[in-house]
Amino acid sequence: MPQGDVGFVGLGIMGRPMVRNLLKAGYSLTVYDIVGSAVEEMVTEGAAAASSAREVAENAPVVITMVPDSPHSEAAILGEGGVLEGASAGSVVIDMSSIAPGSSQKIAAACEAQGVGFLDAPVSGGEPGAIAGTLAIMVGGKQDVFDAHYELLGHMGTSIVLCGDYGAGNTTKLANQIIVAVNIEAVGEALTLARKAGLDPNVVFDAIKGGLAGSTVLNAKGPMMIAGDFQPGFRINLHQKDLRNALLTGQELGVPLPVTGLVQQMIGSLVNDGKGDLDHSAIANFIEDMANTKISGQ
Amino acid sequence: MPQGDVGFVGLGIMGRPMVRNLLKAGYSLTVYDIVGSAVEEMVTEGAAAASSAREVAENAPVVITMVPDSPHSEAAILGEGGVLEGASAGSVVIDMSSIAPGSSQKIAAACEAQGVGFLDAPVSGGEPGAIAGTLAIMVGGKQDVFDAHYELLGHMGTSIVLCGDYGAGNTTKLANQIIVAVNIEAVGEALTLARKAGLDPNVVFDAIKGGLAGSTVLNAKGPMMIAGDFQPGFRINLHQKDLRNALLTGQELGVPLPVTGLVQQMIGSLVNDGKGDLDHSAIANFIEDMANTKISGQ
């Protein structure tokens, strides 16, 4: 089942399982990461190594990038030794990193100027979704480029939605991350108040989860707060980056985001406390610390 | 199916359908409200009129109160001509109003001093839930009093949970209301950002509703924001009262609630703008107004 050549730049926690799913689906992969050991690991699993993002692009008509934030995407695609130095007209770059929409638009413009197609296609679902190939993929770009790569994306995710033009994938991702972070904080305030009032947070959880307060966040993160178990999951450091990009985007567009701003500042305080690698449900720690109360009772 | 005598004080939007469900279940109702026409309406449907809360209590061993806020509960139960002036030892007061937990505890103490049982039993589900008899009832008080009145409450609600001792019903209700208000605000920030970025909010809604951002609030209130239709539902005025009680309770217990405080202030601004009678999904208006953008695009 040879499926053609795909390049992949960025072999982190997310990139490696995504590469594995593409190998499994029959694609020929050429890969690059600044960390040599990650490249070697993928080579032992069947990928070909490149020594730069440019070399990846020289060897594949479709290049996927999966890096931490806007500066990394811009460096990998627009920078020296980057994808656009090696990409031919008619090739396509799919940036699956979660970055600022404005950065996606800047990269898209540079690609277009060179006759290279572009999609921003950030994901949600985390490492488990990447491993299972069940990511939700939010895409920005042109319909024809989206259609032409729908099958490719389908080997990494199950929900693949074209949300609009360049940057729309990342704008949708930011909308998602705003709601998730703020709802986690709200559950933290509610359960801390209940615990300090002497209630069993499990009883409160059971009493409210079926009503208007019910949410996927409450179901997934409430029990973690109640157990005092903040093993990631999705790390606070990454959510801080997403909210920073949300605030940046709000500023560019003239959309004040007061609660997002407040929660982003709380997260900054938790990062200062060395909690950046905890699961984002630990946003509740900010309220617990202020109230001198643990939802877990520990 | 005669079921015994029940008194009911407070015949507003919630109280009237609750009385109807108790009449339908075969209880004999004695009712009172400061609004005479509400009493007359219930009399035409089979209730007996009383001229004060005290007279209600003189005629029924169980008195339910359903009034707007703490001062009204305290007046109806503890005040001149109130329930406790007419209640005999061994009778029971069930306050189904959504009030401050500290006020419930004050009322409970006064009841106990007179040998009168007490439950705080606020509800969620609004007028539709009251009419259908499908309210969620969050109860605080003693297990034996709860058990003895479980069947009675079951004619008004479908989820009836003892959450803890006196005040625990209202503490749970406040936890619920914090999460609901803050999540509405978060959805407002997210969809305003998406709209001002040029995205179709319906597409964003579809892309995120199945993931970690998914919630009952998103499903119920997102489409109202997208349509620009803020017919209540649950009014902003009432949510303002609930968040005020949450902040009051947080202050009493030493639990800072920074995001609840911020959202409560936003709601105050909307009330000043004459929007207190809109559905609480109109909390999004605060962000829309700041951004000069309507999620609905209108």
Tab-separated table of N, CA, C and O in Angstrom, chain A residues 32-121:
chain	number	residue	atom	x	y	z
A	32	TYR	N	12.722	14.997	10.164
A	32	TYR	CA	13.789	15.804	10.751
A	32	TYR	C	13.329	16.368	12.095
A	32	TYR	O	12.151	16.705	12.278
A	33	ASP	N	14.272	16.432	13.019
A	33	ASP	CA	14.050	17.125	14.292
A	33	ASP	C	15.394	17.681	14.730
A	33	ASP	O	16.450	17.126	14.359
A	34	ILE	N	15.402	18.754	15.517
A	34	ILE	CA	16.680	19.269	16.019
A	34	ILE	C	17.302	18.299	17.013
A	34	ILE	O	18.501	18.347	17.256
A	35	VAL	N	16.489	17.401	17.570
A	35	VAL	CA	17.009	16.373	18.479
A	35	VAL	C	17.329	15.121	17.658
A	35	VAL	O	16.428	14.438	17.164
A	36	GLY	N	18.634	14.829	17.522
A	36	GLY	CA	19.067	13.728	16.661
A	36	GLY	C	18.518	12.380	17.077
A	36	GLY	O	18.175	11.544	16.234
A	37	SER	N	18.386	12.153	18.380
A	37	SER	CA	17.937	10.838	18.851
A	37	SER	C	16.501	10.557	18.418
A	37	SER	O	16.128	9.402	18.175
A	38	ALA	N	15.673	11.616	18.324
A	38	ALA	CA	14.290	11.422	17.871
A	38	ALA	C	14.264	10.982	16.419
A	38	ALA	O	13.459	10.126	16.024
A	39	VAL	N	15.180	11.563	15.599
A	39	VAL	CA	15.278	11.158	14.194
A	39	VAL	C	15.702	9.688	14.113
A	39	VAL	O	15.093	8.888	13.389
A	40	GLU	N	16.743	9.339	14.878
A	40	GLU	CA	17.237	7.944	14.858
A	40	GLU	C	16.141	6.952	15.234
A	40	GLU	O	16.001	5.890	14.630
A	41	GLU	N	15.350	7.326	16.245
A	41	GLU	CA	14.263	6.443	16.687
A	41	GLU	C	13.281	6.190	15.548
A	41	GLU	O	12.860	5.054	15.307
A	42	MET	N	12.949	7.239	14.816
A	42	MET	CA	11.994	7.075	13.713
A	42	MET	C	12.612	6.295	12.553
A	42	MET	O	11.910	5.571	11.844
A	43	VAL	N	13.930	6.442	12.364
A	43	VAL	CA	14.615	5.693	11.308
A	43	VAL	C	14.543	4.194	11.594
A	43	VAL	O	14.291	3.391	10.691
A	44	THR	N	14.712	3.827	12.847
A	44	THR	CA	14.619	2.388	13.191
A	44	THR	C	13.206	1.866	12.930
A	44	THR	O	12.996	0.668	12.782
A	45	GLU	N	12.228	2.770	12.858
A	45	GLU	CA	10.841	2.332	12.615
A	45	GLU	C	10.440	2.462	11.147
A	45	GLU	O	9.280	2.258	10.798
A	46	GLY	N	11.430	2.872	10.301
A	46	GLY	CA	11.126	2.831	8.869
A	46	GLY	C	11.160	4.160	8.149
A	46	GLY	O	10.948	4.202	6.923
A	47	ALA	N	11.395	5.267	8.863
A	47	ALA	CA	11.470	6.572	8.198
A	47	ALA	C	12.880	6.795	7.659
A	47	ALA	O	13.846	6.159	8.104
A	48	ALA	N	12.991	7.723	6.693
A	48	ALA	CA	14.311	8.137	6.207
A	48	ALA	C	14.704	9.427	6.922
A	48	ALA	O	13.857	10.284	7.177
A	49	ALA	N	15.993	9.564	7.249
A	49	ALA	CA	16.463	10.748	7.965
A	49	ALA	C	16.817	11.861	6.998
A	49	ALA	O	17.364	11.618	5.915
A	50	ALA	N	16.527	13.098	7.384
A	50	ALA	CA	17.047	14.269	6.691
A	50	ALA	C	17.851	15.078	7.706
A	50	ALA	O	17.672	14.923	8.914
A	51	SER	N	18.742	15.943	7.193
A	51	SER	CA	19.596	16.687	8.102
A	51	SER	C	19.096	18.117	8.313
A	51	SER	O	19.732	18.913	9.004
A	52	SER	N	17.963	18.446	7.683
A	52	SER	CA	17.368	19.768	7.885
A	52	SER	C	15.923	19.727	7.397
A	52	SER	O	15.520	18.804	6.671
A	53	ALA	N	15.162	20.757	7.789
A	53	ALA	CA	13.791	20.871	7.274
A	53	ALA	C	13.818	21.084	5.761
A	53	ALA	O	12.963	20.578	5.033
A	54	ARG	N	14.842	21.829	5.284
A	54	ARG	CA	14.979	22.028	3.833
A	54	ARG	C	15.118	20.698	3.106
A	54	ARG	O	14.451	20.444	2.101
A	55	GLU	N	15.956	19.824	3.653
A	55	GLU	CA	16.183	18.522	3.012
A	55	GLU	C	14.909	17.678	3.032
A	55	GLU	O	14.656	16.918	2.089
A	56	VAL	N	14.120	17.792	4.104
A	56	VAL	CA	12.824	17.108	4.136
A	56	VAL	C	11.982	17.550	2.940
A	56	VAL	O	11.429	16.734	2.204
A	57	ALA	N	11.911	18.880	2.744
A	57	ALA	CA	11.066	19.432	1.672
A	57	ALA	C	11.590	19.053	0.295
A	57	ALA	O	10.815	18.903	-0.660
A	58	GLU	N	12.904	18.891	0.168
A	58	GLU	CA	13.479	18.488	-1.121
A	58	GLU	C	13.069	17.063	-1.484
A	58	GLU	O	13.110	16.683	-2.656
A	59	ASN	N	12.685	16.278	-0.482
A	59	ASN	CA	12.390	14.863	-0.700
A	59	ASN	C	10.917	14.499	-0.663
A	59	ASN	O	10.572	13.337	-0.814
A	60	ALA	N	10.035	15.481	-0.394
A	60	ALA	CA	8.618	15.126	-0.248
A	60	ALA	C	7.734	16.284	-0.719
A	60	ALA	O	7.996	17.442	-0.378
A	61	PRO	N	6.694	15.989	-1.473
A	61	PRO	CA	5.801	17.042	-1.980
A	61	PRO	C	4.819	17.554	-0.916
A	61	PRO	O	4.154	18.559	-1.140
A	62	VAL	N	4.730	16.836	0.193
A	62	VAL	CA	3.888	17.276	1.312
A	62	VAL	C	4.734	17.241	2.568
A	62	VAL	O	5.324	16.190	2.886
A	63	VAL	N	4.833	18.354	3.267
A	63	VAL	CA	5.613	18.399	4.506
A	63	VAL	C	4.713	18.801	5.660
A	63	VAL	O	4.044	19.846	5.615
A	64	ILE	N	4.672	17.955	6.682
A	64	ILE	CA	3.935	18.258	7.912
A	64	ILE	C	4.926	18.785	8.944
A	64	ILE	O	6.018	18.216	9.108
A	65	THR	N	4.547	19.879	9.621
A	65	THR	CA	5.366	20.381	10.723
A	65	THR	C	4.573	20.278	12.016
A	65	THR	O	3.354	20.509	12.042
A	66	MET	N	5.258	19.911	13.096
A	66	MET	CA	4.595	19.722	14.394
A	66	MET	C	5.567	20.156	15.475
A	66	MET	O	6.334	19.344	16.007
A	67	VAL	N	5.546	21.470	15.754
A	67	VAL	CA	6.518	22.060	16.691
A	67	VAL	C	5.764	22.854	17.758
A	67	VAL	O	4.544	22.997	17.697
A	68	PRO	N	6.477	23.361	18.802
A	68	PRO	CA	5.758	23.884	19.974
A	68	PRO	C	4.962	25.173	19.783
A	68	PRO	O	3.849	25.295	20.320
A	69	ASP	N	5.500	26.177	19.087
A	69	ASP	CA	4.825	27.485	19.108
A	69	ASP	C	5.207	28.278	17.854
A	69	ASP	O	6.013	27.830	17.033
A	70	SER	N	4.633	29.461	17.721
A	70	SER	CA	4.817	30.295	16.527
A	70	SER	C	6.276	30.465	16.105
A	70	SER	O	6.602	30.276	14.919
A	71	PRO	N	7.192	30.826	17.021
A	71	PRO	CA	8.572	31.047	16.574
A	71	PRO	C	9.185	29.786	15.965
A	71	PRO	O	9.978	29.861	15.020
A	72	HIS	N	8.817	28.617	16.507
A	72	HIS	CA	9.365	27.364	16.002
A	72	HIS	C	8.798	27.042	14.622
A	72	HIS	O	9.512	26.580	13.739
A	73	SER	N	7.500	27.294	14.434
A	73	SER	CA	6.903	27.079	13.110
A	73	SER	C	7.548	28.002	12.089
A	73	SER	O	7.891	27.582	10.973
A	74	GLU	N	7.703	29.267	12.471
A	74	GLU	CA	8.284	30.226	11.520
A	74	GLU	C	9.733	29.852	11.193
A	74	GLU	O	10.161	29.936	10.035
A	75	ALA	N	10.491	29.414	12.201
A	75	ALA	CA	11.874	29.009	11.955
A	75	ALA	C	11.922	27.776	11.057
A	75	ALA	O	12.714	27.709	10.105
A	76	ALA	N	11.064	26.790	11.343
A	76	ALA	CA	11.110	25.527	10.601
A	76	ALA	C	10.664	25.705	9.154
A	76	ALA	O	11.130	24.991	8.264
A	77	ILE	N	9.738	26.644	8.919
A	77	ILE	CA	9.194	26.793	7.566
A	77	ILE	C	9.850	27.949	6.816
A	77	ILE	O	10.257	27.807	5.672
A	78	LEU	N	9.989	29.103	7.487
A	78	LEU	CA	10.481	30.308	6.809
A	78	LEU	C	11.970	30.546	7.024
A	78	LEU	O	12.586	31.321	6.284
A	79	GLY	N	12.564	29.915	8.021
A	79	GLY	CA	13.926	30.244	8.444
A	79	GLY	C	15.000	29.629	7.556
A	79	GLY	O	14.723	28.935	6.566
A	80	GLU	N	16.235	29.916	7.938
A	80	GLU	CA	17.397	29.387	7.227
A	80	GLU	C	17.405	27.862	7.346
A	80	GLU	O	17.246	27.305	8.442
A	81	GLY	N	17.561	27.189	6.239
A	81	GLY	CA	17.514	25.724	6.257
A	81	GLY	C	16.109	25.200	6.464
A	81	GLY	O	15.917	24.022	6.771
A	82	GLY	N	15.116	26.068	6.275
A	82	GLY	CA	13.731	25.691	6.538
A	82	GLY	C	13.041	25.099	5.320
A	82	GLY	O	13.616	24.995	4.222
A	83	VAL	N	11.778	24.728	5.522
A	83	VAL	CA	11.004	24.006	4.514
A	83	VAL	C	10.955	24.771	3.189
A	83	VAL	O	11.138	24.188	2.111
A	84	LEU	N	10.721	26.084	3.260
A	84	LEU	CA	10.515	26.830	2.008
A	84	LEU	C	11.787	26.932	1.160
A	84	LEU	O	11.699	27.183	-0.045
A	85	GLU	N	12.944	26.726	1.775
A	85	GLU	CA	14.179	26.705	0.971
A	85	GLU	C	14.250	25.463	0.089
A	85	GLU	O	14.899	25.471	-0.955
A	86	GLY	N	13.549	24.393	0.505
A	86	GLY	CA	13.624	23.148	-0.255
A	86	GLY	C	12.369	22.819	-1.034
A	86	GLY	O	12.364	21.892	-1.847
A	87	ALA	N	11.284	23.568	-0.786
A	87	ALA	CA	9.985	23.195	-1.360
A	87	ALA	C	9.839	23.668	-2.804
A	87	ALA	O	10.194	24.791	-3.137
A	88	SER	N	9.318	22.789	-3.656
A	88	SER	CA	9.044	23.169	-5.052
A	88	SER	C	7.647	23.765	-5.153
A	88	SER	O	6.765	23.468	-4.337
A	89	ALA	N	7.440	24.573	-6.191
A	89	ALA	CA	6.094	25.063	-6.476
A	89	ALA	C	5.172	23.863	-6.664
A	89	ALA	O	5.576	22.848	-7.246
A	90	GLY	N	3.959	23.964	-6.121
A	90	GLY	CA	3.015	22.856	-6.215
A	90	GLY	C	3.053	21.923	-5.022
A	90	GLY	O	2.152	21.105	-4.843
A	91	SER	N	4.081	22.038	-4.193
A	91	SER	CA	4.108	21.213	-2.976
A	91	SER	C	3.246	21.889	-1.900
A	91	SER	O	2.762	23.012	-2.090
A	92	VAL	N	3.046	21.184	-0.802
A	92	VAL	CA	2.127	21.668	0.240
A	92	VAL	C	2.762	21.525	1.624
A	92	VAL	O	3.395	20.496	1.915
A	93	VAL	N	2.605	22.544	2.441
A	93	VAL	CA	3.034	22.512	3.847
A	93	VAL	C	1.795	22.451	4.728
A	93	VAL	O	0.859	23.253	4.548
A	94	ILE	N	1.761	21.492	5.635
A	94	ILE	CA	0.664	21.393	6.603
A	94	ILE	C	1.261	21.591	7.989
A	94	ILE	O	1.973	20.718	8.507
A	95	ASP	N	1.000	22.759	8.597
A	95	ASP	CA	1.538	23.021	9.927
A	95	ASP	C	0.512	22.605	10.971
A	95	ASP	O	-0.522	23.256	11.143
A	96	MET	N	0.796	21.517	11.677
A	96	MET	CA	-0.137	20.974	12.665
A	96	MET	C	0.176	21.469	14.079
A	96	MET	O	-0.460	21.053	15.048
A	97	SER	N	1.128	22.377	14.189
A	97	SER	CA	1.454	22.999	15.471
A	97	SER	C	0.300	23.883	15.930
A	97	SER	O	-0.459	24.398	15.114
A	98	SER	N	0.174	24.084	17.249
A	98	SER	CA	-0.803	25.026	17.803
A	98	SER	C	-0.099	26.348	18.032
A	98	SER	O	0.660	26.502	18.997
A	99	ILE	N	-0.342	27.293	17.134
A	99	ILE	CA	0.375	28.571	17.174
A	99	ILE	C	-0.617	29.721	17.019
A	99	ILE	O	-1.817	29.498	16.896
A	100	ALA	N	-0.096	30.950	17.032
A	100	ALA	CA	-0.973	32.111	16.852
A	100	ALA	C	-1.492	32.148	15.420
A	100	ALA	O	-0.727	31.958	14.470
A	101	PRO	N	-2.793	32.432	15.227
A	101	PRO	CA	-3.351	32.492	13.875
A	101	PRO	C	-2.630	33.503	12.986
A	101	PRO	O	-2.457	33.258	11.781
A	102	GLY	N	-2.197	34.592	13.579
A	102	GLY	CA	-1.468	35.595	12.793
A	102	GLY	C	-0.171	35.043	12.224
A	102	GLY	O	0.241	35.387	11.109
A	103	SER	N	0.467	34.185	12.984
A	103	SER	CA	1.689	33.536	12.513
A	103	SER	C	1.372	32.563	11.370
A	103	SER	O	2.098	32.496	10.372
A	104	SER	N	0.257	31.837	11.499
A	104	SER	CA	-0.169	30.948	10.403
A	104	SER	C	-0.391	31.740	9.124
A	104	SER	O	-0.024	31.312	8.015
A	105	GLN	N	-0.992	32.923	9.267
A	105	GLN	CA	-1.275	33.744	8.082
A	105	GLN	C	0.009	34.255	7.443
A	105	GLN	O	0.126	34.311	6.216
A	106	LYS	N	0.975	34.615	8.286
A	106	LYS	CA	2.273	35.063	7.778
A	106	LYS	C	2.964	33.926	7.006
A	106	LYS	O	3.499	34.128	5.909
A	107	ILE	N	2.927	32.717	7.571
A	107	ILE	CA	3.545	31.567	6.914
A	107	ILE	C	2.810	31.242	5.610
A	107	ILE	O	3.433	30.963	4.572
A	108	ALA	N	1.467	31.317	5.660
A	108	ALA	CA	0.664	31.030	4.460
A	108	ALA	C	1.025	31.984	3.322
A	108	ALA	O	1.169	31.569	2.160
A	109	ALA	N	1.206	33.264	3.662
A	109	ALA	CA	1.536	34.257	2.631
A	109	ALA	C	2.885	33.941	1.992
A	109	ALA	O	3.046	34.040	0.762
A	110	ALA	N	3.851	33.556	2.826
A	110	ALA	CA	5.172	33.219	2.301
A	110	ALA	C	5.100	31.976	1.413
A	110	ALA	O	5.781	31.887	0.382
A	111	CYS	N	4.292	31.009	1.801
A	111	CYS	CA	4.120	29.802	0.984
A	111	CYS	C	3.494	30.169	-0.362
A	111	CYS	O	3.996	29.775	-1.431
A	112	GLU	N	2.396	30.939	-0.312
A	112	GLU	CA	1.699	31.325	-1.546
A	112	GLU	C	2.634	32.047	-2.511
A	112	GLU	O	2.579	31.829	-3.723
A	113	ALA	N	3.491	32.926	-1.947
A	113	ALA	CA	4.409	33.702	-2.789
A	113	ALA	C	5.357	32.790	-3.560
A	113	ALA	O	5.909	33.177	-4.591
A	114	GLN	N	5.513	31.561	-3.038
A	114	GLN	CA	6.431	30.615	-3.672
A	114	GLN	C	5.656	29.524	-4.413
A	114	GLN	O	6.244	28.509	-4.816
A	115	GLY	N	4.343	29.687	-4.515
A	115	GLY	CA	3.524	28.683	-5.192
A	115	GLY	C	3.349	27.399	-4.400
A	115	GLY	O	3.043	26.348	-4.948
A	116	VAL	N	3.542	27.511	-3.086
A	116	VAL	CA	3.413	26.341	-2.205
A	116	VAL	C	2.083	26.443	-1.461
A	116	VAL	O	1.738	27.508	-0.936
A	117	GLY	N	1.333	25.346	-1.436
A	117	GLY	CA	0.074	25.328	-0.698
A	117	GLY	C	0.305	25.280	0.804
A	117	GLY	O	1.371	24.862	1.274
A	118	PHE	N	-0.693	25.697	1.579
A	118	PHE	CA	-0.536	25.702	3.034
A	118	PHE	C	-1.858	25.393	3.720
A	118	PHE	O	-2.930	25.843	3.291
A	119	LEU	N	-1.771	24.628	4.784
A	119	LEU	CA	-2.891	24.448	5.712
A	119	LEU	C	-2.366	24.641	7.129
A	119	LEU	O	-1.288	24.114	7.465
A	120	ASP	N	-3.085	25.392	7.978
A	120	ASP	CA	-2.827	25.291	9.419
A	120	ASP	C	-3.810	24.255	9.949
A	120	ASP	O	-5.007	24.301	9.636
A	121	ALA	N	-3.290	23.316	10.715
A	121	ALA	CA	-4.113	22.158	11.099
A	121	ALA	C	-3.781	21.686	12.513
A	121	ALA	O	-3.386	20.544	12.731
